[in-house]
Short mmCIF file of C-alpha atoms in Angstrom, two decimals:
data_model
loop_
_atom_site.label_atom_id
_atom_site.label_comp_id
_atom_site.label_asym_id
_atom_site.label_seq_id
_atom_site.Cartn_x
_atom_site.Cartn_y
_atom_site.Cartn_z
CA MET A 1 -0.13 0.06 -0.08
CA THR A 2 1.17 3.61 -0.87
CA ILE A 3 0.67 6.02 1.85
CA GLN A 4 1.27 9.75 0.98
CA MET A 5 1.28 12.34 3.40
CA THR A 6 -1.18 15.55 2.82
CA SER A 7 -0.02 19.05 3.67
CA ARG A 8 -2.33 18.57 6.93
CA ARG A 9 -0.27 15.27 7.60
CA ARG A 10 -3.26 13.16 6.49
CA MET A 11 -2.76 9.64 5.18
CA SER A 12 -3.86 9.37 1.48
CA HIS A 13 -4.99 6.10 -0.11
CA ALA A 14 -4.76 6.93 -3.56
CA PRO A 15 -2.25 5.20 -5.79
CA ARG A 16 0.54 7.06 -7.48
CA GLN A 17 0.45 7.54 -11.22
CA GLY A 18 1.76 4.35 -13.10
CA THR A 19 0.54 1.78 -10.49
CA ALA A 20 -1.61 -1.28 -11.90
CA ALA A 21 -4.81 -0.89 -9.78
CA ALA A 22 -6.42 1.33 -7.17
CA VAL A 23 -6.07 0.63 -3.72
CA GLU A 24 -9.04 -0.29 -1.88
CA PRO A 25 -10.09 2.44 0.53
CA PRO A 26 -9.98 1.36 4.23
CA LEU A 27 -12.09 0.40 6.61
CA LEU A 28 -11.53 2.20 10.12
CA ASN A 29 -12.51 0.35 13.50
CA LEU A 30 -12.51 3.13 15.99
CA GLY A 31 -11.73 2.33 19.73
CA SER A 32 -11.15 -1.13 18.94
CA GLY A 33 -9.65 -2.25 22.13
CA PRO A 34 -7.01 -5.01 21.98
CA ALA A 35 -8.99 -7.19 19.37
CA VAL A 36 -7.61 -7.32 16.28
CA VAL A 37 -10.23 -7.48 13.28
CA ILE A 38 -8.70 -8.55 10.10
CA GLY A 39 -9.05 -6.27 6.87
CA TRP A 40 -9.53 -3.27 9.24
CA VAL A 41 -7.45 -0.35 10.42
CA ASN A 42 -8.10 -0.98 14.20
CA ILE A 43 -7.23 2.10 15.98
CA ASP A 44 -7.48 2.94 19.70
CA ARG A 45 -5.54 5.57 22.07
CA SER A 46 -6.03 3.76 25.33
CA PRO A 47 -2.75 4.00 27.57
CA ASN A 48 -2.92 0.39 28.17
CA ALA A 49 -1.67 0.09 24.28
CA LEU A 50 1.25 2.18 24.79
CA LEU A 51 2.09 0.51 28.53
CA ASP A 52 2.17 -2.98 26.78
CA ARG A 53 5.10 -1.91 24.43
CA TRP A 54 7.06 -1.52 27.63
CA GLY A 55 6.85 -4.82 29.08
CA ALA A 56 9.10 -4.43 31.68
CA THR A 57 7.85 -1.29 33.20
CA LYS A 58 4.17 -2.53 32.79
CA LEU A 59 4.98 -5.73 35.06
CA ILE A 60 6.69 -3.43 37.67
CA LEU A 61 3.71 -1.05 37.89
CA ARG A 62 1.63 -4.10 38.46
CA ARG A 63 3.75 -5.60 41.17
CA ALA A 64 3.42 -2.16 42.96
CA GLY A 65 -0.12 -2.56 42.85
CA LEU A 66 -0.47 0.37 40.39
CA LEU A 67 -2.04 -1.70 37.59
CA SER A 68 -5.00 -3.98 37.90
CA GLU A 69 -5.19 -7.29 36.27
CA ALA A 70 -7.40 -6.00 33.86
CA HIS A 71 -4.51 -3.81 32.87
CA MET A 72 -2.51 -6.60 31.88
CA THR A 73 -4.43 -7.56 28.69
CA SER A 74 -2.08 -7.94 25.83
CA TRP A 75 -2.40 -5.54 23.02
CA PRO A 76 -1.19 -6.71 19.53
CA ARG A 77 1.08 -4.45 17.90
CA GLU A 78 -1.57 -4.49 14.77
CA ILE A 79 -3.09 -1.92 17.08
CA VAL A 80 -3.01 1.71 15.59
CA ARG A 81 -2.35 3.98 18.63
CA ALA A 82 -3.91 7.08 17.48
CA ASP A 83 -6.30 9.94 18.35
CA ILE A 84 -9.66 9.19 16.76
CA ARG A 85 -10.57 13.09 17.00
CA ASN A 86 -8.28 14.12 14.78
CA LEU A 87 -8.42 11.02 11.72
CA ALA A 88 -5.09 10.89 10.21
CA TYR A 89 -6.60 10.39 6.62
CA ALA A 90 -7.69 12.60 3.82
CA ASP A 91 -11.08 13.84 2.98
CA SER A 92 -13.39 11.13 1.33
CA SER A 93 -10.60 8.17 1.51
CA VAL A 94 -12.39 5.86 3.63
CA ARG A 95 -14.91 3.41 2.71
CA ALA A 96 -16.44 2.39 5.89
CA ILE A 97 -15.95 3.28 9.81
CA TYR A 98 -17.27 0.88 12.76
CA SER A 99 -17.16 2.08 16.42
CA SER A 100 -18.47 -0.03 19.35
CA HIS A 101 -19.05 1.14 22.75
CA THR A 102 -16.28 3.99 22.60
CA LEU A 103 -18.16 7.45 22.15
CA GLU A 104 -19.78 7.40 25.46
CA HIS A 105 -16.12 7.05 27.09
CA LEU A 106 -15.24 10.53 25.66
CA TYR A 107 -16.97 13.87 26.57
CA TYR A 108 -19.89 14.96 24.47
CA ARG A 109 -18.11 17.46 22.28
CA GLU A 110 -15.20 15.05 21.81
CA ALA A 111 -17.80 12.65 20.56
CA GLU A 112 -19.27 15.10 18.06
CA GLN A 113 -15.82 15.78 16.88
CA VAL A 114 -15.36 12.02 16.21
CA LEU A 115 -18.60 12.11 14.24
CA ARG A 116 -17.63 15.32 12.13
CA GLU A 117 -14.17 13.66 11.49
CA SER A 118 -15.79 10.38 10.26
CA TYR A 119 -18.15 12.29 8.07
CA ARG A 120 -14.91 13.92 6.72
CA VAL A 121 -12.92 11.03 6.04
CA LEU A 122 -15.68 8.88 4.56
CA GLN A 123 -16.27 8.63 0.69
CA PRO A 124 -19.62 9.64 -0.70
CA GLY A 125 -21.79 6.59 -0.04
CA GLY A 126 -19.60 5.36 2.75
CA VAL A 127 -20.95 4.22 5.96
CA LEU A 128 -20.43 4.98 9.56
CA ARG A 129 -21.83 2.43 11.91
CA LEU A 130 -22.18 2.96 15.66
CA ALA A 131 -23.02 0.47 18.40
CA LEU A 132 -23.61 2.11 21.81
CA PRO A 133 -25.25 1.45 25.11
CA ASP A 134 -28.84 2.61 25.15
CA ALA A 135 -29.48 5.18 27.62
CA GLU A 136 -33.44 4.87 26.66
CA ALA A 137 -33.69 1.48 27.37
CA ILE A 138 -31.79 1.96 30.77
CA ALA A 139 -34.30 4.91 31.66
CA ARG A 140 -37.44 2.62 30.97
CA GLU A 141 -36.08 -0.26 33.22
CA PHE A 142 -35.79 2.43 35.62
CA THR A 143 -39.21 3.52 35.74
CA THR A 144 -40.76 0.21 35.38
CA GLY A 145 -38.79 -0.85 38.64
CA CYS A 146 -39.74 2.35 40.56
CA SER A 147 -43.40 1.71 39.40
CA ASP A 148 -42.94 -1.88 40.72
CA GLY A 149 -41.63 -0.79 44.12
CA ASP A 150 -38.18 -2.10 43.62
CA PRO A 151 -36.21 -0.37 46.54
CA THR A 152 -33.01 -1.13 44.24
CA ALA A 153 -34.18 0.16 41.12
CA THR A 154 -32.18 3.66 41.41
CA LEU A 155 -29.21 1.69 42.62
CA GLU A 156 -29.35 -0.33 39.46
CA PHE A 157 -29.86 2.71 37.35
CA ASN A 158 -26.91 4.45 38.42
CA ARG A 159 -24.58 1.14 38.08
CA ARG A 160 -26.09 0.59 34.51
CA LEU A 161 -25.38 4.28 33.40
CA ASN A 162 -21.37 3.46 34.69
CA ALA A 163 -21.41 7.19 35.72
CA HIS A 164 -20.62 7.13 39.27
CA PRO A 165 -19.40 4.95 41.92
CA LEU A 166 -21.24 4.38 44.83
CA GLU A 167 -18.57 5.25 47.24
CA ARG A 168 -15.35 7.39 46.74
CA PRO A 169 -12.75 5.74 45.08
CA SER A 170 -9.26 5.06 46.72
CA ALA A 171 -6.26 7.28 45.42
CA LEU A 172 -4.72 3.85 44.24
CA THR A 173 -8.20 3.17 42.35
CA SER A 174 -8.05 6.87 40.91
CA LEU A 175 -4.39 6.42 39.81
CA ARG A 176 -5.40 2.92 38.04
CA ASN A 177 -8.20 4.68 36.09
CA LEU A 178 -5.62 6.88 34.46
CA ALA A 179 -4.03 3.92 32.42
CA GLY A 180 -7.75 3.25 31.15
CA GLY A 181 -11.01 3.40 32.96
CA HIS A 182 -14.62 2.75 31.94
CA THR A 183 -16.57 5.74 32.95
CA HIS A 184 -19.34 6.69 30.75
CA ARG A 185 -19.07 10.55 30.50
CA TRP A 186 -22.40 11.16 28.72
CA GLN A 187 -25.42 8.88 27.57
CA PRO A 188 -26.32 7.94 24.34
CA SER A 189 -29.78 7.24 22.81
CA PRO A 190 -30.84 6.32 19.50
CA THR A 191 -32.85 9.78 19.27
CA LEU A 192 -29.75 11.71 20.26
CA LEU A 193 -27.50 9.92 17.84
CA GLU A 194 -29.69 10.32 14.77
CA HIS A 195 -30.04 14.03 15.85
CA MET A 196 -25.96 14.14 15.91
CA LEU A 197 -25.63 12.53 12.47
CA VAL A 198 -28.15 14.59 10.90
CA CYS A 199 -26.80 17.45 12.10
CA ILE A 200 -23.16 16.98 10.96
CA GLY A 201 -24.62 16.12 7.43
CA PHE A 202 -25.02 12.67 7.00
CA ALA A 203 -27.54 11.93 4.04
CA GLU A 204 -29.35 8.78 5.52
CA VAL A 205 -29.55 7.30 9.25
CA HIS A 206 -30.86 3.91 9.68
CA HIS A 207 -31.75 2.29 12.96
CA ARG A 208 -30.40 -1.40 12.82
CA THR A 209 -30.12 -4.53 14.61
CA PHE A 210 -27.25 -6.59 15.52
CA ARG A 211 -25.26 -7.56 12.64
CA VAL A 212 -27.86 -6.21 10.09
CA GLY A 213 -27.21 -3.16 8.00
CA LEU A 214 -24.90 -1.90 5.21
CA CYS A 215 -21.54 -1.72 7.19
CA PRO A 216 -19.01 -4.63 5.68
CA ASP A 217 -17.74 -7.59 7.73
CA LEU A 218 -20.42 -7.24 10.39
CA ALA A 219 -19.93 -10.91 11.40
CA LYS A 220 -16.28 -10.05 12.23
CA VAL A 221 -16.20 -6.51 13.66
CA GLU A 222 -19.70 -6.67 15.82
CA THR A 223 -19.61 -8.45 18.90
CA ARG A 224 -21.87 -6.84 21.68
CA PRO A 225 -25.59 -7.75 20.80
CA THR A 226 -26.83 -5.77 23.93
CA SER A 227 -26.33 -2.30 22.09
CA PHE A 228 -28.31 -0.16 20.02
CA PHE A 229 -27.12 0.34 16.72
CA ILE A 230 -27.27 3.17 14.00
CA GLU A 231 -25.93 3.79 10.58
CA GLY A 232 -25.01 7.05 8.95
CA LEU A 233 -24.53 7.24 5.33
CA ARG A 234 -22.41 9.96 3.63
#
């Protein structure tokens, strides 16, 4: 694959003159975690990906109690550690983008920026597919629990939102979270995401079900059925 850098330091996947065939536009998996999906560019900025490349340092931090067992997951070198808020690709150069349970870990305005960047790099007709936790469904379960007199409904609602712990985290826990926490910084819903995609400029927005839609390779890339799914076509 020939990669040329634009003046904005963005990658272009257009072939040089004289090449026999065009290079297939890339597929991006944003917020991939440590899972490599073959045929996709798997991108994640987690500090864990960086720590994994410093094996001895990571082991020392674990022995000192500064990392938990969850932080010891191996991150393959195929994972591209990059900022998904500023995609290093030229305009209209990407075939499809997939992202699962990632945007809610960013701040809301940062998530908007990821969607704008996705729109920018997608080719006309390209698809962005998102899988996200459903705040609307969680809220319905909460109100049902309250109506049924469940005294734990509010605590379960708080747990499902994954926004605030029930007790103040220790200094050690707070330090560990710097190496990769799982707090949700906002609560996505199908209605909100549809509005965001339309406002950014996507020509069509479709609500989908698990592994059903226009995004390629869903049998490989989509692994979390307990989500809501939405696709935007550029």
